[in-house]
Amino acid sequence: MSFYDGKKPHKKNARIVVIDAGHGGKDSGAMGRIGKEKDIVLAISLKVGKYIEENLDNVEVIYTRTTDTFVELHKRAEIANSNKADLFVSIHVNSNRNIKPYGTETYAMGLHKTKGNLDVAKKENSVIMIEEDYSKKYEGFDPNSTESYIIFSLMQNVYLEQSLDFASHVQDQFENKAKRYNRGVKQAGFLVLWKTTMPSVLIEAGFISNPNEEKFLMSENGQDYLASAIYRAIKDYLLKQESLTQNFTESDSIKKREVSINTNDNKNESNIIFCIQVISSSKPIDKSSEYFGDYEVKEYLIGNSYKYTVKENSSYEIIQSNLAEVREKFPDAFIISFENGKKISLKKALKKNN
Ligand SMILES: [Zn+2]
């Protein structure tokens, strides 16, 4: 178990996962009838870390807290950034004025699509108001002002695709292995995820405001279920990332048409193209389906999942300028990139294109 408040030497080639137990110390988080968010999420976080440490040799765990202490939101992101983490997992529990809602949801950083999602972010962000100088540290961000959240619509999150992918692993595990109600993968402007420079998610592992779910969240058994689900999601995600960087396969039907792309820019030694992914699916989708409207759609088989993209250009700026229009039809759309037909991270593509 370790708390690294800054840089530290790591095992060679180890993957680094930061486990962030929300709240702590003077910040209790959401209050239930019998429990507090800060205690529940710390217990789950320590269990997740323990599973990783016991089962995954080449993965190091860094906790933002291991005790009941107050850690500022920006500090949590800094711990992940300075340790060059591969994944940031912030663990919380939800609450609502109404006692009925229950179930789990996992968020990636982005602009909320519903008021409900915005409310979850507002609640989690409001903790900065008990931090000193919060206005300075968060660039004038007002956690309670809806207008403040507009900045998240302007933000291009280069880790969005991976964050959403990891988030869906978490939700799958919660639903299928821990038998929790799946409220889905969502996006909203969480300050704790704002400045992280790696795939990052915020998990709401259940509603402390729902009496039944609170009992589950407070129980050793319930915490074990949730922690092992999160652990398995981390393991699956890291394994998939490893295999993605090594093996890439295109659907046969695509290969032929892709040839033209590889010749459209002979100034660069490598051909980098950008396009907009609108959906990914474990089963193939008919490209002429009404779902895609008038868009010309391309299909890629990456790992076990079919990715469907629209628009395509060697200029990132052009693709970026198409994004708003595409998002009108596909709100979750985001930019991805390929080099010589192989998918590469957007960060890498932008670096190479400079
Ligand atoms: Zn919280």
CSV table of N, CA and C in Angstrom, one decimal, residues 22-31 36-39 65 67-73 76 126-134 137:
chain,number,residue,atom,x,y,z
A,22,GLY,N,-12.8,9.2,-3.1
A,22,GLY,CA,-13.4,10.6,-3.0
A,22,GLY,C,-13.5,11.1,-1.6
A,23,HIS,N,-13.5,12.4,-1.5
A,23,HIS,CA,-13.7,13.1,-0.2
A,23,HIS,C,-12.7,12.7,0.9
A,24,GLY,N,-13.1,12.8,2.2
A,24,GLY,CA,-12.1,12.5,3.2
A,24,GLY,C,-11.9,13.6,4.2
A,25,GLY,N,-11.6,13.3,5.4
A,25,GLY,CA,-11.3,14.3,6.4
A,25,GLY,C,-12.6,15.2,6.7
A,26,LYS,N,-12.4,16.5,6.6
A,26,LYS,CA,-13.5,17.4,6.9
A,26,LYS,C,-14.6,17.4,5.8
A,27,ASP,N,-14.3,16.7,4.7
A,27,ASP,CA,-15.3,16.5,3.7
A,27,ASP,C,-15.9,15.1,3.7
A,28,SER,N,-17.1,15.0,4.2
A,28,SER,CA,-17.7,13.6,4.4
A,28,SER,C,-18.3,13.1,3.1
A,29,GLY,N,-18.5,14.0,2.1
A,29,GLY,CA,-19.2,13.6,0.9
A,29,GLY,C,-20.7,13.4,1.3
A,30,ALA,N,-21.4,12.6,0.5
A,30,ALA,CA,-22.8,12.4,0.7
A,30,ALA,C,-23.0,11.6,2.0
A,31,MET,N,-24.1,12.0,2.7
A,31,MET,CA,-24.5,11.3,4.0
A,31,MET,C,-25.7,10.4,3.8
A,36,LYS,N,-21.3,7.3,5.7
A,36,LYS,CA,-20.8,8.5,5.0
A,36,LYS,C,-20.1,8.0,3.8
A,37,GLU,N,-20.2,8.8,2.7
A,37,GLU,CA,-19.6,8.5,1.5
A,37,GLU,C,-18.1,8.3,1.6
A,38,LYS,N,-17.4,9.2,2.4
A,38,LYS,CA,-16.0,9.1,2.5
A,38,LYS,C,-15.5,7.8,3.0
A,39,ASP,N,-16.2,7.2,4.0
A,39,ASP,CA,-15.8,5.9,4.5
A,39,ASP,C,-16.0,4.7,3.6
A,65,ARG,N,-5.4,8.8,-1.2
A,65,ARG,CA,-5.5,8.8,0.2
A,65,ARG,C,-5.7,7.3,0.7
A,67,THR,N,-6.2,7.0,4.2
A,67,THR,CA,-6.8,7.2,5.6
A,67,THR,C,-7.8,8.3,5.4
A,68,ASP,N,-8.4,8.7,6.5
A,68,ASP,CA,-9.5,9.7,6.5
A,68,ASP,C,-8.9,11.1,6.5
A,69,THR,N,-8.4,11.5,5.4
A,69,THR,CA,-7.7,12.8,5.3
A,69,THR,C,-8.4,13.6,4.1
A,70,PHE,N,-8.3,14.9,4.2
A,70,PHE,CA,-8.8,15.8,3.2
A,70,PHE,C,-7.8,16.0,2.1
A,71,VAL,N,-8.1,15.7,0.9
A,71,VAL,CA,-7.1,16.0,-0.2
A,71,VAL,C,-7.9,16.8,-1.3
A,72,GLU,N,-7.3,18.0,-1.6
A,72,GLU,CA,-7.9,18.9,-2.6
A,72,GLU,C,-8.1,18.2,-3.9
A,73,LEU,N,-9.1,18.6,-4.7
A,73,LEU,CA,-9.4,17.9,-6.0
A,73,LEU,C,-8.2,18.1,-6.9
A,76,ARG,N,-5.3,15.7,-6.3
A,76,ARG,CA,-5.6,14.3,-6.7
A,76,ARG,C,-5.1,14.1,-8.2
A,126,SER,N,-18.7,20.7,-5.6
A,126,SER,CA,-18.9,21.8,-4.6
A,126,SER,C,-17.9,21.7,-3.4
A,127,VAL,N,-17.2,20.6,-3.3
A,127,VAL,CA,-16.2,20.4,-2.2
A,127,VAL,C,-15.1,21.4,-2.3
A,128,ILE,N,-14.8,22.0,-3.5
A,128,ILE,CA,-13.7,22.9,-3.6
A,128,ILE,C,-14.0,24.2,-2.8
A,129,MET,N,-15.3,24.4,-2.5
A,129,MET,CA,-15.6,25.6,-1.7
A,129,MET,C,-15.1,25.6,-0.3
A,130,ILE,N,-14.7,24.4,0.2
A,130,ILE,CA,-14.1,24.4,1.5
A,130,ILE,C,-12.5,24.3,1.3
A,131,GLU,N,-12.1,24.4,0.1
A,131,GLU,CA,-10.6,24.5,-0.1
A,131,GLU,C,-10.2,26.0,0.0
A,132,GLU,N,-9.0,26.2,0.4
A,132,GLU,CA,-8.5,27.6,0.4
A,132,GLU,C,-8.3,28.1,-1.0
A,133,ASP,N,-8.5,29.4,-1.3
A,133,ASP,CA,-8.2,30.0,-2.6
A,133,ASP,C,-8.8,29.2,-3.8
A,134,TYR,N,-10.0,28.6,-3.6
A,134,TYR,CA,-10.4,27.8,-4.7
A,134,TYR,C,-10.6,28.5,-6.0
A,137,LYS,N,-7.2,28.5,-7.7
A,137,LYS,CA,-6.8,27.2,-8.2
A,137,LYS,C,-7.6,26.6,-9.3
